[in-house]
Short mmCIF file of C-alpha atoms in Angstrom, two decimals:
data_model
loop_
_atom_site.label_atom_id
_atom_site.label_comp_id
_atom_site.label_asym_id
_atom_site.label_seq_id
_atom_site.Cartn_x
_atom_site.Cartn_y
_atom_site.Cartn_z
CA UNK A 253 0.12 -0.19 -0.12
CA UNK A 254 1.16 3.63 -1.16
CA UNK A 255 1.82 6.29 1.39
CA UNK A 256 3.53 9.26 -0.35
CA UNK A 257 6.20 10.70 1.99
CA UNK A 258 5.07 14.49 0.59
CA UNK A 259 1.87 14.01 1.97
CA UNK A 260 0.23 14.74 5.40
CA UNK A 261 -2.53 12.56 6.71
CA UNK A 262 -5.43 12.24 9.33
CA UNK A 263 -6.48 9.47 11.60
CA UNK A 264 -9.97 9.56 9.45
CA UNK A 265 -7.98 8.32 6.65
CA UNK A 266 -7.77 11.71 4.67
CA UNK A 267 -4.31 12.84 2.99
CA UNK A 268 -3.47 16.46 2.69
CA UNK A 269 -1.33 18.50 0.20
CA UNK A 270 -0.04 21.95 0.68
CA UNK A 271 -0.85 23.78 -2.64
CA UNK A 272 -0.16 27.28 -3.62
CA UNK A 273 -3.69 28.43 -2.64
CA UNK A 274 -4.93 26.17 -0.24
CA UNK A 275 -4.95 22.61 1.31
CA UNK A 276 -6.12 19.87 -1.00
CA UNK A 277 -7.67 16.66 0.32
CA UNK A 278 -8.48 13.25 -0.72
CA UNK A 279 -8.95 10.03 0.93
CA UNK A 280 -5.76 7.33 1.25
CA UNK A 281 -4.98 4.42 -0.55
CA UNK A 282 -6.10 2.50 2.59
CA UNK A 283 -9.44 4.02 2.96
CA UNK A 284 -10.34 3.38 -0.63
CA UNK A 285 -8.97 -0.10 -0.19
CA UNK A 286 -11.23 -0.59 2.42
CA UNK A 287 -14.19 0.79 0.87
CA UNK A 288 -13.95 -1.19 -2.03
CA UNK A 289 -15.18 -0.51 -5.73
CA UNK A 290 -16.51 3.25 -4.96
CA UNK A 291 -19.80 3.92 -7.35
CA UNK A 292 -20.57 7.62 -6.04
CA UNK A 293 -19.39 10.71 -4.84
CA UNK A 294 -20.98 13.98 -3.76
CA UNK A 295 -18.81 17.04 -3.15
CA UNK A 296 -19.75 20.50 -1.68
CA UNK A 297 -20.59 23.57 -3.62
CA UNK A 298 -17.43 25.51 -4.57
CA UNK A 299 -17.63 28.72 -1.93
CA UNK A 300 -19.10 26.77 0.62
CA UNK A 301 -17.82 27.43 4.56
CA UNK A 302 -17.11 24.32 5.95
CA UNK A 303 -16.82 23.80 9.96
CA UNK A 304 -14.24 21.35 10.80
CA UNK A 305 -16.10 17.77 11.28
CA UNK A 306 -18.55 19.23 8.92
CA UNK A 307 -19.59 16.58 6.05
CA UNK A 308 -17.25 17.29 3.36
CA UNK A 309 -18.09 14.53 0.94
CA UNK A 310 -20.18 11.30 0.49
CA UNK A 311 -18.68 8.31 -0.93
CA UNK A 312 -20.69 5.27 -1.59
CA UNK A 313 -19.20 1.52 -2.53
CA UNK A 314 -20.79 -1.46 -3.87
CA UNK A 315 -20.60 -2.45 0.16
CA UNK A 316 -21.09 0.67 2.03
CA UNK A 317 -21.95 4.41 2.34
CA UNK A 318 -19.27 6.70 4.10
CA UNK A 319 -18.77 10.06 4.71
CA UNK A 320 -15.54 12.25 4.40
CA UNK A 321 -15.23 15.45 7.27
CA UNK A 322 -13.60 18.74 6.96
CA UNK A 323 -10.22 18.18 8.82
CA UNK A 324 -10.32 21.85 9.41
CA UNK A 325 -12.38 24.97 9.11
CA UNK A 326 -12.17 26.59 5.65
CA UNK A 327 -13.82 27.55 2.23
CA UNK A 328 -14.05 25.23 -0.52
CA UNK A 329 -11.92 26.76 -3.22
CA UNK A 330 -12.40 24.06 -5.96
CA UNK A 331 -14.00 20.47 -6.36
CA UNK A 332 -12.97 17.46 -8.44
CA UNK A 333 -15.71 17.33 -10.73
CA UNK A 334 -14.17 14.49 -12.74
CA UNK A 335 -14.46 12.12 -9.67
CA UNK A 336 -18.33 12.70 -9.76
CA UNK A 337 -18.45 11.23 -13.08
CA UNK A 338 -15.97 8.35 -12.65
CA UNK A 339 -15.83 7.70 -9.23
CA UNK A 340 -13.66 4.65 -9.78
CA UNK A 341 -10.58 7.32 -10.01
CA UNK A 342 -10.52 7.25 -6.34
CA UNK A 343 -9.90 3.79 -6.50
CA UNK A 344 -7.27 3.87 -9.12
CA UNK A 345 -5.39 7.14 -8.33
CA UNK A 346 -6.23 8.07 -4.87
CA UNK A 347 -3.48 10.66 -4.39
CA UNK A 348 -3.70 12.06 -8.11
CA UNK A 349 -6.78 11.89 -10.50
CA UNK A 350 -8.86 11.10 -7.38
CA UNK A 351 -8.56 14.20 -5.25
CA UNK A 352 -11.73 15.55 -3.83
CA UNK A 353 -11.74 18.77 -2.56
CA UNK A 354 -9.21 21.98 -2.02
CA UNK A 355 -9.95 24.23 0.95
CA UNK A 356 -8.81 27.86 1.28
CA UNK A 357 -8.89 30.47 4.64
CA UNK A 358 -7.94 27.36 6.33
CA UNK A 359 -8.37 27.79 10.07
CA UNK A 360 -5.71 26.04 12.52
CA UNK A 361 -8.29 24.20 14.27
CA UNK A 362 -7.65 20.60 13.45
CA UNK A 363 -6.27 17.69 14.95
CA UNK A 364 -2.06 17.51 14.23
CA UNK A 365 -1.75 15.90 11.24
CA UNK A 366 0.26 12.60 10.65
CA UNK A 367 3.47 11.99 8.31
CA UNK A 368 3.39 8.89 6.21
CA UNK A 369 5.62 6.80 8.79
CA UNK A 370 3.17 7.46 11.60
CA UNK A 371 0.16 7.01 9.49
CA UNK A 372 1.52 3.86 8.20
CA UNK A 373 1.81 2.72 11.69
CA UNK A 374 -1.61 3.29 12.31
CA UNK A 375 -3.32 1.67 9.45
CA UNK A 376 -0.65 -1.76 9.16
CA UNK B 10 -17.88 -20.54 16.71
CA UNK B 11 -17.32 -19.31 13.04
CA UNK B 12 -17.40 -22.03 10.30
CA UNK B 13 -15.30 -22.12 7.28
CA UNK B 14 -15.43 -23.78 3.74
CA UNK B 15 -13.12 -26.67 3.20
CA UNK B 16 -11.60 -24.54 0.52
CA UNK B 17 -11.08 -21.58 2.77
CA UNK B 18 -6.79 -21.93 2.08
CA UNK B 19 -7.67 -21.93 -1.70
CA UNK B 20 -9.39 -18.12 -1.21
CA UNK B 21 -6.65 -17.00 0.91
CA UNK B 22 -4.24 -17.92 -1.59
CA UNK B 23 -6.23 -15.87 -4.12
CA UNK B 24 -6.22 -12.94 -2.08
CA UNK B 25 -9.73 -13.14 -0.90
CA UNK B 26 -11.13 -11.00 1.96
CA UNK B 27 -13.26 -12.68 4.12
CA UNK B 28 -16.87 -11.72 5.96
CA UNK B 29 -18.86 -13.39 8.32
CA UNK B 30 -22.25 -14.61 6.64
CA UNK B 31 -24.78 -16.54 8.61
CA UNK B 32 -21.79 -17.59 10.93
CA UNK B 33 -19.84 -18.78 8.20
CA UNK B 34 -16.61 -16.92 7.11
CA UNK B 35 -16.93 -16.77 3.44
CA UNK B 36 -15.03 -14.43 0.61
CA UNK B 37 -16.98 -11.20 0.03
CA UNK B 38 -14.31 -10.07 -2.55
CA UNK B 39 -11.16 -11.10 -4.20
CA UNK B 40 -10.13 -8.10 -6.44
CA UNK B 41 -13.08 -6.15 -7.00
CA UNK B 42 -16.73 -6.43 -6.74
CA UNK B 43 -17.44 -4.64 -9.89
CA UNK B 44 -14.90 -6.91 -11.84
CA UNK B 45 -16.13 -10.04 -10.44
CA UNK B 46 -19.80 -9.08 -11.43
CA UNK B 47 -18.83 -8.09 -14.62
CA UNK B 48 -16.81 -11.37 -15.44
CA UNK B 49 -20.23 -13.20 -14.46
CA UNK B 50 -22.32 -11.20 -16.59
CA UNK B 51 -19.74 -11.48 -19.62
CA UNK B 52 -18.15 -14.87 -19.12
CA UNK B 53 -18.09 -17.19 -15.99
CA UNK B 54 -17.41 -16.68 -12.36
CA UNK B 55 -17.50 -19.21 -9.59
CA UNK B 56 -18.70 -18.61 -6.02
CA UNK B 57 -18.01 -20.73 -2.93
CA UNK B 58 -21.37 -21.04 -1.58
CA UNK B 59 -20.74 -23.48 1.19
CA UNK B 60 -22.53 -21.62 3.90
CA UNK B 61 -25.74 -22.46 2.40
CA UNK B 62 -27.44 -25.14 4.18
CA UNK B 63 -28.09 -28.60 2.71
CA UNK B 64 -29.37 -31.89 4.28
CA UNK B 65 -30.44 -34.94 2.84
CA UNK B 66 -33.97 -36.23 3.88
CA UNK B 67 -34.94 -39.84 3.36
CA UNK B 68 -37.33 -42.31 4.55
CA UNK B 69 -40.44 -43.95 3.40
CA UNK B 70 -43.65 -41.42 3.31
CA UNK B 71 -40.80 -38.80 4.62
CA UNK B 72 -41.16 -36.70 1.31
CA UNK B 73 -44.84 -36.41 1.14
CA UNK B 74 -44.71 -35.63 5.08
CA UNK B 75 -42.80 -32.44 3.99
CA UNK B 76 -46.11 -31.26 2.23
CA UNK B 77 -47.55 -29.47 5.44
CA UNK B 78 -43.91 -27.76 5.89
CA UNK B 79 -43.91 -25.80 2.54
CA UNK B 80 -46.07 -23.62 0.73
CA UNK B 81 -45.28 -24.86 -2.84
CA UNK B 82 -46.57 -28.48 -3.73
CA UNK B 83 -44.06 -31.04 -3.22
CA UNK B 84 -46.15 -34.05 -4.74
CA UNK B 85 -45.28 -31.85 -7.95
CA UNK B 86 -41.77 -32.02 -7.54
CA UNK B 87 -40.49 -34.85 -9.99
CA UNK B 88 -37.34 -36.80 -8.98
CA UNK B 89 -34.35 -35.13 -11.09
CA UNK B 90 -36.05 -31.63 -10.27
CA UNK B 91 -35.54 -28.95 -8.09
CA UNK B 92 -38.18 -26.62 -6.86
CA UNK B 93 -38.22 -23.03 -4.98
CA UNK B 94 -40.80 -23.24 -1.86
CA UNK B 95 -40.87 -21.48 1.57
CA UNK B 96 -41.70 -22.49 5.08
CA UNK B 97 -44.31 -20.13 6.75
CA UNK B 98 -45.53 -19.45 10.11
CA UNK B 99 -49.20 -19.51 11.11
CA UNK B 100 -49.53 -16.13 9.74
CA UNK B 101 -48.31 -16.50 6.45
CA UNK B 102 -44.91 -14.96 7.54
CA UNK B 103 -41.89 -16.23 5.66
CA UNK B 104 -39.57 -18.25 7.95
CA UNK B 105 -37.32 -19.28 4.82
CA UNK B 106 -37.02 -19.36 1.46
CA UNK B 107 -35.63 -22.95 0.26
CA UNK B 108 -34.51 -25.18 -2.74
CA UNK B 109 -35.44 -28.69 -2.87
CA UNK B 110 -33.52 -31.35 -5.11
CA UNK B 111 -35.54 -34.52 -5.50
CA UNK B 112 -33.29 -37.40 -6.12
CA UNK B 113 -35.78 -40.00 -5.98
CA UNK B 114 -39.65 -40.87 -4.35
CA UNK B 115 -37.89 -41.12 -1.01
CA UNK B 116 -35.08 -39.02 -0.79
CA UNK B 117 -34.53 -35.08 -1.31
CA UNK B 118 -31.97 -32.36 -0.73
CA UNK B 119 -33.53 -29.41 1.61
CA UNK B 120 -31.42 -26.15 0.83
CA UNK B 121 -32.59 -23.62 3.59
CA UNK B 122 -30.55 -20.40 4.22
CA UNK B 123 -27.39 -20.67 6.32
CA UNK B 124 -28.91 -18.97 9.09
CA UNK B 125 -32.18 -20.96 9.09
CA UNK B 126 -30.52 -24.61 8.58
CA UNK B 127 -31.18 -25.77 12.41
CA UNK B 128 -34.85 -24.18 12.63
CA UNK B 129 -36.14 -26.01 9.10
CA UNK B 130 -34.39 -29.28 9.87
CA UNK B 131 -36.37 -29.08 13.32
CA UNK B 132 -39.59 -28.30 11.30
CA UNK B 133 -39.22 -31.03 9.37
CA UNK B 134 -38.13 -33.43 11.89
CA UNK B 135 -41.38 -32.03 13.82
CA UNK B 136 -43.42 -33.57 10.94
CA UNK B 137 -41.87 -36.92 10.21
CA UNK B 138 -39.76 -38.03 13.30
CA UNK B 139 -39.15 -41.25 11.64
CA UNK B 140 -37.24 -39.77 8.90
CA UNK B 141 -33.56 -39.44 8.36
CA UNK B 142 -32.18 -36.01 8.18
CA UNK B 143 -28.11 -35.97 7.13
CA UNK B 144 -26.40 -32.43 7.45
CA UNK B 145 -24.18 -32.35 4.30
CA UNK B 146 -22.38 -29.15 5.37
CA UNK B 147 -19.76 -30.80 7.30
CA UNK B 148 -18.59 -33.37 4.33
CA UNK B 149 -19.30 -31.48 1.40
CA UNK B 150 -18.57 -28.19 -0.56
CA UNK B 151 -20.84 -26.36 -2.77
CA UNK B 152 -19.80 -23.95 -5.54
CA UNK B 153 -22.01 -22.01 -7.94
CA UNK B 154 -20.64 -21.68 -11.34
CA UNK B 155 -22.71 -18.94 -13.09
CA UNK B 156 -22.30 -16.89 -16.53
CA UNK B 157 -22.78 -17.21 -20.14
CA UNK B 158 -19.74 -19.42 -20.34
CA UNK B 159 -20.72 -21.67 -17.37
CA UNK B 160 -22.89 -24.44 -19.17
CA UNK B 161 -19.63 -25.05 -21.77
CA UNK B 162 -17.48 -25.13 -18.50
CA UNK B 163 -19.83 -27.20 -16.77
CA UNK B 164 -20.12 -29.76 -19.73
CA UNK B 165 -16.33 -29.72 -20.02
CA UNK B 166 -15.43 -30.51 -16.34
CA UNK B 167 -18.34 -32.59 -15.04
CA UNK B 168 -19.99 -34.02 -18.43
CA UNK B 169 -23.23 -32.05 -17.83
CA UNK B 170 -24.44 -28.72 -18.51
CA UNK B 171 -27.81 -28.71 -16.45
CA UNK B 172 -30.90 -27.14 -17.77
CA UNK B 173 -32.77 -25.11 -15.46
CA UNK B 174 -34.24 -26.95 -12.79
CA UNK B 175 -32.51 -30.20 -13.29
CA UNK B 176 -30.09 -32.20 -10.87
CA UNK B 177 -27.39 -34.76 -12.13
CA UNK B 178 -25.41 -37.18 -9.98
CA UNK B 179 -22.09 -37.55 -11.81
CA UNK B 180 -19.18 -40.23 -10.92
CA UNK B 181 -16.09 -38.45 -11.83
CA UNK B 182 -13.56 -40.85 -11.62
CA UNK B 183 -14.62 -42.33 -8.53
CA UNK B 184 -15.21 -38.97 -7.05
CA UNK B 185 -18.75 -38.27 -6.46
CA UNK B 186 -20.23 -34.75 -7.62
CA UNK B 187 -24.02 -33.56 -7.35
CA UNK B 188 -24.80 -30.76 -10.26
CA UNK B 189 -27.99 -28.94 -10.51
CA UNK B 190 -29.29 -26.21 -13.05
CA UNK B 191 -29.88 -23.26 -10.28
CA UNK B 192 -28.30 -19.99 -9.26
CA UNK B 193 -28.89 -16.85 -7.65
CA UNK B 194 -27.53 -14.48 -10.52
CA UNK B 195 -30.04 -14.47 -13.39
CA UNK B 196 -27.31 -16.22 -15.25
CA UNK B 197 -27.12 -19.68 -16.90
CA UNK B 198 -25.27 -22.27 -15.12
CA UNK B 199 -25.47 -24.47 -12.28
CA UNK B 200 -24.50 -25.32 -8.79
CA UNK B 201 -22.14 -28.10 -7.89
CA UNK B 202 -21.88 -29.79 -4.60
CA UNK B 203 -18.56 -32.08 -4.31
CA UNK B 204 -16.94 -34.38 -0.99
CA UNK B 205 -14.67 -31.95 0.89
CA UNK B 206 -11.61 -34.22 0.17
CA UNK B 207 -11.98 -33.40 -3.90
CA UNK B 208 -13.21 -30.02 -3.20
CA UNK B 209 -9.85 -28.16 -3.74
CA UNK B 210 -9.09 -29.78 -6.76
CA UNK B 211 -12.32 -29.26 -8.10
CA UNK B 212 -12.19 -25.58 -7.09
CA UNK B 213 -8.78 -24.97 -9.08
CA UNK B 214 -10.21 -26.72 -11.89
CA UNK B 215 -13.01 -24.52 -12.44
CA UNK B 216 -10.61 -21.49 -12.05
CA UNK B 217 -8.20 -23.05 -14.34
CA UNK B 218 -11.06 -23.55 -17.05
CA UNK B 219 -11.27 -20.02 -16.73
CA UNK B 220 -13.84 -19.11 -13.98
CA UNK B 221 -13.09 -15.72 -12.29
CA UNK B 222 -13.63 -16.43 -8.18
CA UNK B 223 -16.52 -14.14 -6.98
CA UNK B 224 -17.49 -13.30 -3.44
CA UNK B 225 -20.59 -12.61 -1.89
CA UNK B 226 -20.33 -8.64 -2.63
CA UNK B 227 -20.65 -9.77 -6.40
CA UNK B 228 -23.35 -12.32 -5.72
CA UNK B 229 -25.63 -9.79 -3.66
CA UNK B 230 -25.41 -7.15 -6.80
CA UNK B 231 -26.11 -9.85 -9.31
CA UNK B 232 -29.05 -11.32 -7.14
CA UNK B 233 -30.49 -7.59 -6.99
CA UNK B 234 -30.22 -7.04 -10.78
CA UNK B 235 -31.87 -10.31 -11.47
CA UNK B 236 -34.75 -9.15 -8.88
CA UNK B 237 -34.06 -12.15 -6.76
CA UNK B 238 -34.92 -11.40 -3.03
CA UNK B 239 -32.75 -12.24 0.01
CA UNK B 240 -34.18 -13.69 3.14
CA UNK B 241 -33.33 -11.55 6.15
CA UNK B 242 -33.51 -8.29 3.68
CA UNK B 243 -36.30 -8.65 1.18
CA UNK B 244 -38.19 -11.47 2.82
CA UNK B 245 -38.80 -12.29 6.51
CA UNK B 246 -41.86 -13.49 8.97
CA UNK B 247 -43.47 -10.03 8.82
CA UNK B 248 -43.80 -10.49 5.22
CA UNK B 249 -45.89 -13.07 3.26
CA UNK B 250 -44.86 -14.97 -0.42
CA UNK B 251 -48.03 -12.75 -1.90
CA UNK B 252 -46.91 -9.63 -0.55
CA UNK B 253 -43.43 -10.34 -1.85
CA UNK B 254 -44.96 -11.57 -5.29
CA UNK B 255 -43.80 -14.90 -5.08
CA UNK B 256 -47.27 -16.27 -5.91
CA UNK B 257 -45.57 -18.66 -8.24
CA UNK B 258 -44.23 -20.72 -5.50
CA UNK B 259 -47.51 -20.94 -3.57
CA UNK B 260 -49.96 -23.70 -4.40
CA UNK B 261 -53.04 -23.90 -2.82
CA UNK B 262 -54.00 -27.49 -3.85
CA UNK B 263 -52.45 -28.78 -0.65
CA UNK B 264 -52.67 -28.27 3.29
CA UNK B 265 -49.62 -26.28 4.56
CA UNK B 266 -48.57 -24.10 7.51
CA UNK B 267 -50.11 -20.29 7.03
CA UNK B 268 -52.49 -21.69 4.35
CA UNK B 269 -55.60 -20.10 5.96
CA UNK B 270 -53.62 -16.61 6.27
CA UNK B 271 -52.49 -16.50 2.51
CA UNK B 272 -56.34 -17.47 1.59
CA UNK B 273 -57.42 -14.36 3.76
CA UNK B 274 -54.84 -12.32 1.69
CA UNK B 275 -56.17 -13.30 -1.50
CA UNK B 276 -59.98 -12.55 -0.28
CA UNK B 277 -59.10 -9.27 1.25
CA UNK B 278 -55.70 -7.92 -0.35
CA UNK B 279 -52.34 -7.85 0.91
CA UNK B 280 -51.02 -5.34 3.10
CA UNK B 281 -48.12 -4.13 1.31
CA UNK B 282 -46.42 -5.63 -1.72
CA UNK B 283 -43.04 -5.58 -3.37
CA UNK B 284 -42.00 -3.50 -6.20
CA UNK B 285 -38.87 -3.03 -8.33
CA UNK B 286 -37.42 0.48 -9.08
CA UNK B 287 -34.78 2.40 -10.52
CA UNK B 288 -33.33 5.86 -9.40
CA UNK B 289 -31.73 8.45 -11.75
CA UNK B 290 -27.99 8.32 -12.42
CA UNK B 291 -25.91 7.70 -9.30
CA UNK B 292 -28.40 8.22 -6.68
CA UNK B 293 -28.03 4.88 -4.68
CA UNK B 294 -31.04 3.59 -2.51
CA UNK B 295 -30.22 1.51 0.51
CA UNK B 296 -31.84 -1.05 2.77
CA UNK B 297 -33.85 0.72 5.30
CA UNK B 298 -34.47 3.93 3.35
CA UNK B 299 -37.84 5.38 3.25
CA UNK B 300 -40.06 5.25 0.00
CA UNK B 301 -43.53 7.05 -0.48
CA UNK B 302 -46.34 7.27 -3.32
CA UNK B 303 -48.48 9.75 -2.80
CA UNK B 304 -50.18 8.72 0.63
CA UNK B 305 -48.48 5.35 0.48
CA UNK B 306 -45.41 4.93 2.82
CA UNK B 307 -42.54 2.14 2.61
CA UNK B 308 -39.35 0.86 2.76
CA UNK B 309 -36.05 -0.19 0.54
CA UNK B 310 -35.40 -3.71 1.46
CA UNK B 311 -32.36 -4.10 -0.86
CA UNK B 312 -30.72 -1.19 -2.92
CA UNK B 313 -27.05 -0.74 -4.75
CA UNK B 314 -25.70 0.70 -7.64
CA UNK B 315 -26.13 -1.65 -10.74
CA UNK B 316 -22.93 -2.31 -12.45
CA UNK B 317 -24.71 -3.48 -15.54
CA UNK B 318 -27.00 -0.57 -15.95
CA UNK B 319 -25.01 2.09 -14.66
CA UNK B 320 -27.70 3.68 -12.20
CA UNK B 321 -29.29 2.51 -9.07
CA UNK B 322 -31.65 -0.22 -8.59
CA UNK B 323 -33.78 -1.48 -5.52
CA UNK B 324 -36.79 -3.44 -4.22
CA UNK B 325 -39.12 -1.53 -1.87
CA UNK B 326 -42.12 -2.76 -0.07
CA UNK B 327 -45.15 0.01 0.06
CA UNK B 328 -48.33 0.06 1.77
CA UNK B 329 -51.46 -1.74 0.27
CA UNK B 330 -52.05 -3.93 -2.93
CA UNK B 331 -50.62 -3.09 -6.16
CA UNK B 332 -52.54 -0.40 -7.86
CA UNK B 333 -51.85 1.07 -11.46
CA UNK B 334 -48.70 3.36 -12.03
CA UNK B 335 -47.63 4.64 -8.62
CA UNK B 336 -45.27 7.82 -8.84
CA UNK B 337 -42.68 6.53 -6.15
CA UNK B 338 -40.17 8.58 -4.59
CA UNK B 339 -37.28 7.57 -2.49
CA UNK B 340 -35.55 9.27 0.43
CA UNK B 341 -31.75 9.41 0.11
CA UNK B 342 -29.86 11.44 2.71
CA UNK B 343 -32.86 13.42 3.52
CA UNK B 344 -33.89 14.18 0.23
CA UNK B 345 -36.73 12.70 -1.79
CA UNK B 346 -35.95 11.79 -5.24
CA UNK B 347 -38.30 10.41 -7.88
CA UNK B 348 -37.82 6.81 -8.77
CA UNK B 349 -39.32 4.68 -11.72
CA UNK B 350 -41.02 1.23 -10.64
CA UNK B 351 -40.05 -1.19 -13.38
CA UNK B 352 -41.16 -4.77 -14.07
CA UNK B 353 -37.42 -6.13 -14.17
CA UNK B 354 -34.16 -4.86 -14.25
CA UNK B 355 -32.60 -6.98 -17.04
CA UNK B 356 -34.00 -8.14 -20.29
CA UNK B 357 -33.27 -11.72 -19.98
#
């Protein structure tokens, strides 16, 4: 299982990438593997203000229904419309084409993030 | 105590993930539910269904004695054939749905759902204490081989491509194999019971012959597309066969437990009925979601994304008897969405 060194992680199985404009967020290789084939994704409106812990995305697989929570408060800068039409991108490329949401104006109100080594230790 | 199939190691070697189902630890998926589903629709897949109940039932008059236990008419079941039937309680509620394999006048196999195996055995024994019931599960393995290429595979490996609803006893170089033209996917093919000693070899040969190992995840999406109900979800003791639309498996020509309750429903109309429906796009109905149609209410008994159709499908129960065109809506994440009632999901 792949956990890139240049990303940070949450205990809720999200990855976070610092971009020039904010934080790009997706679910980890472990999370997509646990969910199985993803067949539905619902993402927030661009511009929506999310409180930390609010539902940021809904993800359904053939096996289950899951929710992704905002790890920090912030404003939705952009969403990945590709995964709405092709949810399997999350299974195929969780850290690339399968990203979910980019948050801007992020508050410093989340839990401390994990590095790749610490996250790997959590799930293995 | 969790039971395991005799070929558990074969599944583990293939990378299977396991799930507890009716007290049995069975493969839920190997690679991907979608890939396994599509393999069964387009070519052929193999499922280990050893968790399903199966007991032999034998004795003079023993088979006739079961007439009272089941709502379909066992007297109409000829040797060499299978029959879909149900055990009901006094109020007509479905205690289990069951397949019978009749080998001869005095010998049948009874195949209940995994979780109901013991209770159904007891119902039979209460009717005919002198009969011999032998649980076949500890000594046999059951494989479902399903898909458009399944008949050819069965013919090649077992010398028989079973017609729907027929059973065959095959001697394969000294190893006994029992083959039935049955399944739970809406595809052609059959189910094969083998002794545990030869099960790993037979399973390997089936995979070698081209069948894709498929788990219970794909089995569930396949049976849903085929509009086949699952006991415990779409059928239970609060639902009668008439409410479930399973009238074809009810015969009023004989006496059976629950008959009076069903006759009352025929006269007065059913309290609820099962419908099939499709949702728009990727909105996915799930077990337990609410449905409504004007003033009628109901609930989704099974729902998922249909890999074959590319949109959501489900089964639901709605209050009252069937009535023309209902404008069905389903509640998905606190919003009501239009759904379309259909006769079937697949054209086959």
